[in-house]
Amino acid sequence: MAPENETIHEETTHLLDDIICHRILPRLPCKLLSRCKVISKGYNALIAPNTCFANFQSINPSPASTGFVYINDGKLSFLADQDNVGVPDPSLEFMVKSLKDVKLLASANGLLLFYLLGGVDSLCICNPATMEKTVLPKEEPEDNIRKAMGLVFNPFGSPKKYVVVDPLFKFSSAGNEYSFNVFSSQTGKWTCSREKVFMPGLRCPPTRPVCALGLVYWSCIDYLLWFDPDKDRAGTIQLPNCIGLGNMREVEVYKDELNYMCITFEGEIEVWRLIGGTKWNRLYELSTNTLIHENSPNPCFGLPISEAETRCILGNYVVPLAFDGRNIYLAVNMKAWRLEKDWLVSIKNIDFVENVLSFMDPTDEDGSLFYDTEVDANDDFETSLEKELLCCDMVTGKLVNTGKSVIQTNRNFRIFYYHNSMAAVPPISK
C-alpha cells in the first residue's frame, strides 16, 4: 500500500494537470499554444488537433484571440490584436497562391469557408490556426456556386461533422422562395432539403450568413431567414421595426448571441439582440447628440463638422459591420463624403437638358454626374473603394479610429466572428 502522503501528492498532481489542460490551456491564444507545444510531448499531443481539447476551446475561447476576421490587403486580417490571434500564416499560402483569388464566405468555431477563384472554382474548408484544409465536392449545377453559403460546425456537440448550407433563391411576381442545398462531411454529398420558405414582397436575396447554436441565419431586408440542418427545418423571424431605417443595417453573431445593428436616416445607432429565438430586445441606442458631445473637443469622424453633417455621414456613408457585446465597428467612406461636399460647394456648371436640371462635376472632363453606383450583394467584381474602420463604444459614445481599413469588393464586407481553435477539420466521407 502506498503511503498516504504519496496518494495525496498523486491526487494533487492529477488535479493540477486537469486544471492546466482543461481550464488554462484552452483559454490561451494560438501564439502561446504554439510555444507550449514544444515544452513536452505530452503538451504537444494535447494541443495538436485534438477533439477533446477543441471542445474546451469552443466552450471558453480565449478573449485575446477572439474577434472578427476578414480578408484585406491580400491576407487574413482581424478586428483584434493580430499578434494575439497568432494565425501562423495569414497569407494562407498553404491553401492558395493569392488571396486575391479567394472569397471568405462563412466562419464557425475556428473553421472558415472559402470560395476559391482563379480557375479553381471550388469550396474549401480551412482551419487557419492548424493550417489544415479540405476541398469540397462541387455542387450541382457545377457552374452555379452561390456566395451566401453558411457553415455549421460544433466541436463540442459534433466534432466529426460540419455542414455547408446553400440558400437557393427564386423570385417571381408572387414573391420570394427559398430552398436549401446541404452538404454534410459525414455523407460527403450535397442533398436538397425538403424545406421551402416563401415570403411575399419585393426581391430580397439572402445576404452574408451567420451561425449561432447550430443554425444559419441570413438577413433578407425586413426578415431573418434561418435553417436548422440537424432538424431539417427553416423559417423566418421579423427584424426589429426601427423608425426611419435606412439601408445601413447588419446581422452579426458574437459568442452565439445574434445581434442586429442598424443606423437610421437621422443618424441614430441601434443594437438589438434576439432572445429565445423569437423576440428582439434593444440593447443600445446612441444619438447623434451623444456622439458629438462625447467626442468633444475632438471632432467627430476626425473632422470639425456640425450636427447636421454628422447625421448626414451616419445616415449615408457609415455601415455597421460587427458588434462585440459593447463596441460596434463601423465602416465609413469619408472620401466619398468629402468629394460630394466639395463638389456641391464648387458647382460651376448648371445645364438644362430637355427641361431636366443636371449638376455637372467641374472636375470631370466629360461632365459625367457624380453618384454612388448601386452594387448588387452577390456581384463579384472588384472595386478600389477603401473604407476606414471606426470603433464606437455604445455605452459612452466614444468614437475611435482603429487605424485599419477594409476594401469593399461588394456590399457584403464579409467580416465574421472568429476565435482560434485547434479543432481538426473533419474528413469528408467517401
C-alpha positions as a printed Julia matrix, in Angstrom:
430×3 Matrix{Float64}:
   0.0    0.0     0.0
   1.33   3.45   -0.96
   1.9    5.91    1.88
  -0.87   8.41    2.46
   1.29  11.41    1.52
   2.15   9.82   -1.86
  -1.55   9.25   -2.59
  -2.34  12.89   -1.76
   0.55  14.01   -3.97
  -0.72  11.94   -6.91
  -4.25  13.3    -6.49
  -2.91  16.87   -6.28
  -0.77  16.36   -9.38
  -3.77  14.95  -11.26
  -5.89  17.93  -10.15
  -3.25  20.39  -11.31
  -2.95  18.63  -14.68
  -6.73  18.73  -15.05
  -6.83  22.48  -14.3
  -3.94  23.17  -16.69
  -5.28  21.02  -19.51
  -8.98  21.83  -19.24
  -9.14  25.32  -17.7
  -5.95  27.17  -18.57
  -4.53  25.95  -21.88
  -7.83  26.17  -23.85
  -8.05  29.86  -22.91
  -4.6   30.72  -24.28
  -4.26  32.43  -27.68
  -2.89  30.46  -30.6
   0.57  32.06  -30.43
   1.16  30.92  -26.83
  -0.28  27.47  -27.56
   2.25  27.02  -30.34
   5.02  27.71  -27.84
   3.53  25.32  -25.28
   3.57  22.5   -27.84
   7.38  22.39  -27.76
   7.58  22.11  -23.94
   6.92  18.37  -23.9
   5.49  15.52  -25.95
   2.53  15.41  -23.58
   1.61  19.05  -24.21
   2.14  18.58  -27.95
  -0.22  15.58  -28.02
  -2.81  17.55  -26.03
  -2.72  20.79  -28.04
  -2.28  19.33  -31.54
  -5.59  18.81  -33.4
  -7.45  17.12  -30.59
 -11.21  16.65  -30.3
 -11.34  16.9   -26.51
  -9.12  19.98  -26.38
 -11.15  21.68  -29.14
 -14.31  21.01  -27.11
 -12.98  23.04  -24.19
 -11.8   25.77  -26.55
 -15.29  26.1   -28.03
 -16.8   26.49  -24.53
 -14.25  29.02  -23.27
 -12.46  30.65  -26.23
  -9.52  32.89  -25.42
 -10.64  36.55  -25.22
  -7.2   37.53  -26.52
  -7.65  35.58  -29.75
 -11.35  36.27  -30.22
 -12.59  38.92  -32.6
 -13.67  39.32  -36.21
 -11.93  38.1   -39.34
 -11.93  39.44  -42.9
  -9.69  39.48  -45.97
  -7.84  42.73  -46.57
  -4.7   43.67  -48.44
  -4.09  40.12  -49.61
  -4.19  38.41  -46.21
  -6.42  37.48  -43.3
  -6.98  40.49  -41.06
  -8.59  40.69  -37.64
 -10.52  43.22  -35.59
  -8.39  42.15  -32.65
  -4.71  42.16  -31.76
  -3.1   40.48  -34.77
  -0.2   39.18  -32.65
  -2.51  37.66  -30.03
  -4.6   35.9   -32.65
  -1.35  34.48  -33.91
  -2.52  32.69  -37.05
   0.7   31.1   -38.37
   0.21  32.13  -41.99
  -2.3   34.99  -42.56
  -1.49  34.89  -46.28
  -2.89  31.31  -46.4
  -0.23  30.33  -48.94
  -0.63  26.72  -47.79
  -4.14  26.87  -49.29
  -3.89  29.18  -52.31
  -1.21  31.22  -54.08
  -3.0   34.56  -53.69
  -5.9   35.68  -51.53
  -6.94  37.96  -54.36
  -8.47  34.81  -55.84
 -10.38  33.94  -52.65
 -13.68  34.95  -51.11
 -14.38  34.41  -47.42
 -17.95  33.08  -47.21
 -18.51  31.98  -43.61
 -16.97  31.25  -40.2
 -17.89  28.79  -37.45
 -15.92  27.87  -34.31
 -12.46  28.31  -35.81
 -13.22  26.93  -39.28
 -13.51  29.19  -42.32
 -15.35  28.55  -45.58
 -13.69  29.96  -48.71
 -14.64  30.12  -52.36
 -11.51  29.64  -54.49
 -11.48  31.52  -57.8
  -8.76  31.82  -60.42
  -9.8   28.76  -62.41
 -10.18  26.56  -59.32
 -13.84  27.43  -58.67
 -14.17  25.25  -55.59
 -15.26  25.49  -51.98
 -12.63  24.95  -49.31
 -12.87  24.45  -45.54
  -9.81  25.66  -43.65
  -8.56  25.98  -40.07
  -6.0   28.82  -40.24
  -4.69  28.04  -36.74
  -3.65  24.46  -37.64
  -3.21  25.13  -41.4
  -5.49  22.22  -42.32
  -7.73  22.39  -45.36
 -10.08  20.25  -47.41
 -11.78  20.9   -50.76
 -15.49  20.13  -51.04
 -17.0   18.24  -53.97
 -18.72  20.54  -56.44
 -22.37  21.36  -56.08
 -24.83  20.67  -58.89
 -25.01  22.5   -61.16
 -21.25  22.97  -61.11
 -21.33  26.38  -62.76
 -23.63  27.93  -60.18
 -21.8   28.28  -56.86
 -23.55  30.95  -54.83
 -21.84  33.34  -52.41
 -24.24  33.3   -49.43
 -23.37  29.82  -48.14
 -23.44  29.24  -44.39
 -21.18  26.98  -42.31
 -22.17  25.0   -39.19
 -19.51  23.37  -37.01
 -19.89  22.43  -33.35
 -16.67  20.88  -31.95
 -18.39  20.28  -28.61
 -21.54  18.53  -29.85
 -20.46  17.11  -33.24
 -16.66  17.33  -33.58
 -16.53  14.95  -36.55
 -19.02  16.8   -38.75
 -19.51  20.14  -40.42
 -22.36  21.25  -42.65
 -22.45  23.79  -45.5
 -25.84  25.28  -46.39
 -26.51  26.96  -49.73
 -29.74  29.03  -49.79
 -31.29  28.7   -53.25
 -33.29  31.78  -54.16
 -36.07  32.31  -56.71
 -38.05  35.48  -57.28
 -41.34  35.88  -59.1
 -44.22  38.33  -59.19
 -45.71  36.43  -56.24
 -42.68  36.96  -54.02
 -39.52  35.22  -52.8
 -38.99  31.47  -52.49
 -36.06  29.95  -50.61
 -34.89  26.33  -50.65
 -31.7   24.81  -49.27
 -28.94  22.64  -50.66
 -26.97  20.98  -47.85
 -23.51  19.38  -47.79
 -22.5   17.18  -44.84
 -18.95  15.96  -44.31
 -20.39  12.74  -42.84
 -22.16  11.8   -46.08
 -19.79  13.56  -48.48
 -22.79  14.56  -50.62
 -24.96  17.54  -51.47
 -28.63  16.9   -50.74
 -31.67  19.1   -51.27
 -33.69  19.85  -48.14
 -37.44  19.25  -48.13
 -37.96  22.63  -46.51
 -39.03  25.68  -48.5
 -39.79  29.19  -47.29
 -41.96  31.74  -49.12
 -42.02  35.48  -48.42
 -44.2   37.91  -50.37
 -42.95  41.34  -51.29
 -40.0   42.9   -53.04
 -36.97  40.98  -54.23
 -34.76  40.15  -51.23
 -31.95  37.64  -51.87
 -30.2   36.26  -48.78
 -27.07  38.14  -47.73
 -23.97  37.28  -45.68
 -24.67  34.26  -43.42
 -24.0   33.95  -39.69
 -24.13  30.85  -37.49
 -25.36  30.6   -33.9
 -26.17  27.5   -31.83
 -26.21  25.22  -34.86
 -28.5   27.4   -37.0
 -27.62  29.51  -40.06
 -29.19  32.95  -40.48
 -29.44  35.3   -43.46
 -30.75  38.85  -43.45
 -33.46  39.42  -46.09
 -34.35  43.13  -45.79
 -37.17  43.05  -43.19
 -36.85  39.38  -42.23
 -34.26  36.97  -40.91
 -34.19  33.68  -42.8
 -32.99  30.67  -40.78
 -32.21  27.0   -41.39
 -31.57  24.17  -38.91
 -29.54  21.41  -40.66
 -29.92  18.91  -37.8
 -33.73  19.05  -37.81
 -34.1   19.98  -41.49
 -36.33  22.91  -40.62
 -36.47  26.51  -41.84
 -38.41  29.69  -41.19
 -38.28  33.45  -40.83
 -38.09  35.96  -37.98
 -39.19  39.54  -38.46
 -36.43  42.04  -37.81
 -36.98  44.99  -35.44
 -39.05  47.79  -36.88
 -36.68  50.73  -36.48
 -38.23  54.12  -37.32
 -36.64  55.83  -40.31
 -34.42  52.86  -41.03
 -32.09  53.22  -43.99
 -30.01  50.61  -45.79
 -27.29  50.7   -43.13
 -28.07  47.51  -41.23
 -26.36  44.22  -40.46
 -26.89  41.0   -38.52
 -23.91  39.62  -36.6
 -23.14  36.86  -34.1
 -20.91  37.27  -31.07
 -20.46  34.35  -28.65
 -23.58  32.6   -30.02
 -25.7   35.74  -29.45
 -27.5   37.06  -32.52
 -27.35  40.86  -32.79
 -28.99  43.28  -35.21
 -27.28  46.62  -35.89
 -28.87  49.5   -37.75
 -28.39  53.2   -38.45
 -31.47  55.32  -39.1
 -31.74  58.19  -41.57
 -31.49  60.54  -38.58
 -28.11  59.1   -37.67
 -29.26  57.08  -34.63
 -27.28  53.87  -33.97
 -29.26  50.96  -32.51
 -28.27  47.44  -31.43
 -30.86  44.7   -30.82
 -30.45  41.14  -29.54
 -32.57  38.09  -30.34
 -33.98  36.49  -27.18
 -35.42  32.98  -27.17
 -35.34  32.77  -30.94
 -38.42  34.97  -31.39
 -38.18  38.29  -29.51
 -35.88  41.26  -30.11
 -34.65  43.37  -27.2
 -33.0   46.71  -27.82
 -29.62  46.71  -26.07
 -28.32  50.15  -27.03
 -29.48  53.34  -28.66
 -26.98  56.08  -29.41
 -28.0   59.52  -30.68
 -26.03  61.92  -32.85
 -26.03  64.44  -30.0
 -24.32  61.89  -27.73
 -21.69  61.13  -30.36
 -20.81  64.8   -30.8
 -20.85  65.53  -27.06
 -18.75  62.51  -26.04
 -16.16  63.12  -28.75
 -15.7   66.78  -27.93
 -13.28  68.58  -28.15
 -12.01  66.05  -30.7
 -14.02  66.38  -33.91
 -16.42  63.56  -34.74
 -15.09  61.33  -37.57
 -11.83  63.29  -37.41
 -13.44  66.39  -38.91
 -14.77  69.61  -37.38
 -18.32  69.04  -38.63
 -21.74  70.16  -37.5
 -24.53  68.05  -36.02
 -26.38  68.08  -39.34
 -23.26  66.88  -41.19
 -22.75  64.13  -38.61
 -26.3   62.94  -39.19
 -25.67  63.02  -42.94
 -22.48  60.94  -42.64
 -24.09  58.39  -40.3
 -27.2   58.05  -42.42
 -25.47  57.79  -45.79
 -21.78  56.89  -45.53
 -21.47  54.63  -42.49
 -22.14  50.88  -42.48
 -22.27  48.78  -39.25
 -20.05  45.71  -39.55
 -19.69  43.95  -36.2
 -20.65  44.11  -32.52
 -18.58  42.62  -29.69
 -21.07  42.99  -26.85
 -20.27  46.64  -26.19
 -18.41  48.17  -29.12
 -19.82  48.48  -32.61
 -17.42  48.56  -35.57
 -18.32  50.93  -38.39
 -17.01  51.32  -41.93
 -17.1   54.94  -43.08
 -16.47  56.24  -46.58
 -15.12  59.67  -45.61
 -13.5   60.12  -49.02
 -16.88  59.92  -50.78
 -18.4   62.36  -48.29
 -15.56  64.85  -48.74
 -15.78  64.56  -52.54
 -19.51  65.1   -52.61
 -19.28  68.01  -50.17
 -16.54  69.69  -52.21
 -18.46  69.01  -55.4
 -21.67  70.57  -54.11
 -19.77  73.63  -52.93
 -17.8   74.07  -56.16
 -20.55  73.57  -58.74
 -19.77  75.81  -61.66
 -21.9   74.47  -64.46
 -25.66  74.04  -64.49
 -27.2   72.74  -67.72
 -30.84  72.4   -68.68
 -31.27  69.4   -70.95
 -34.81  68.53  -72.0
 -36.16  70.51  -69.05
 -34.07  68.41  -66.65
 -31.72  70.25  -64.31
 -28.38  68.41  -64.16
 -25.44  69.34  -61.94
 -22.08  68.64  -63.53
 -18.89  67.97  -61.62
 -16.34  70.51  -62.9
 -13.54  68.06  -62.09
 -14.88  65.58  -64.66
 -13.78  66.46  -68.18
 -16.66  64.56  -69.71
 -19.23  66.27  -67.48
 -20.45  62.96  -66.05
 -22.64  63.07  -62.97
 -21.22  62.2   -59.56
 -23.19  59.38  -57.97
 -22.75  56.25  -55.89
 -23.05  53.12  -58.01
 -25.51  50.57  -56.69
 -23.72  47.24  -56.2
 -25.68  44.0   -56.02
 -24.97  41.93  -52.91
 -23.81  38.97  -54.99
 -21.71  40.84  -57.58
 -18.12  39.61  -57.8
 -16.3   42.46  -59.5
 -13.56  44.17  -57.56
 -13.59  47.85  -56.67
 -10.96  50.12  -55.17
 -13.33  51.51  -52.55
 -11.45  51.71  -49.27
 -13.34  52.46  -46.06
 -11.96  53.42  -42.67
 -12.84  51.23  -39.68
 -14.1   53.01  -36.58
 -14.93  51.61  -33.15
 -17.82  53.17  -31.22
 -18.41  52.43  -27.53
 -22.2   52.11  -27.27
 -22.11  52.86  -23.53
 -20.0   56.04  -23.52
 -20.44  57.17  -27.13
 -16.67  57.39  -27.65
 -15.66  57.03  -31.29
 -12.13  55.81  -32.1
 -10.41  55.26  -35.43
  -8.93  51.73  -35.33
  -6.26  52.66  -37.87
  -7.49  49.8   -40.06
  -9.42  49.78  -43.28
 -11.42  47.4   -45.42
 -11.52  47.19  -49.21
 -15.08  46.88  -50.48
 -15.46  44.15  -53.09
 -19.26  44.15  -52.88
 -21.88  45.23  -50.37
 -21.13  42.23  -48.16
 -17.89  43.25  -46.48
 -17.68  39.66  -45.23
 -16.47  40.28  -41.7
 -17.19  37.33  -39.4
 -16.91  36.45  -35.73
 -13.85  34.25  -35.18
 -11.85  32.58  -32.44
  -8.84  30.31  -32.72
  -9.42  26.6   -32.39
  -7.15  23.57  -32.52
 -10.04  21.51  -33.88
  -9.15  19.15  -36.68
 -11.01  19.68  -39.95
 -13.38  16.68  -40.1
 -12.6   14.4   -43.08
 -15.14  14.01  -45.87
 -16.66  10.56  -46.02
 -16.21   8.79  -49.33
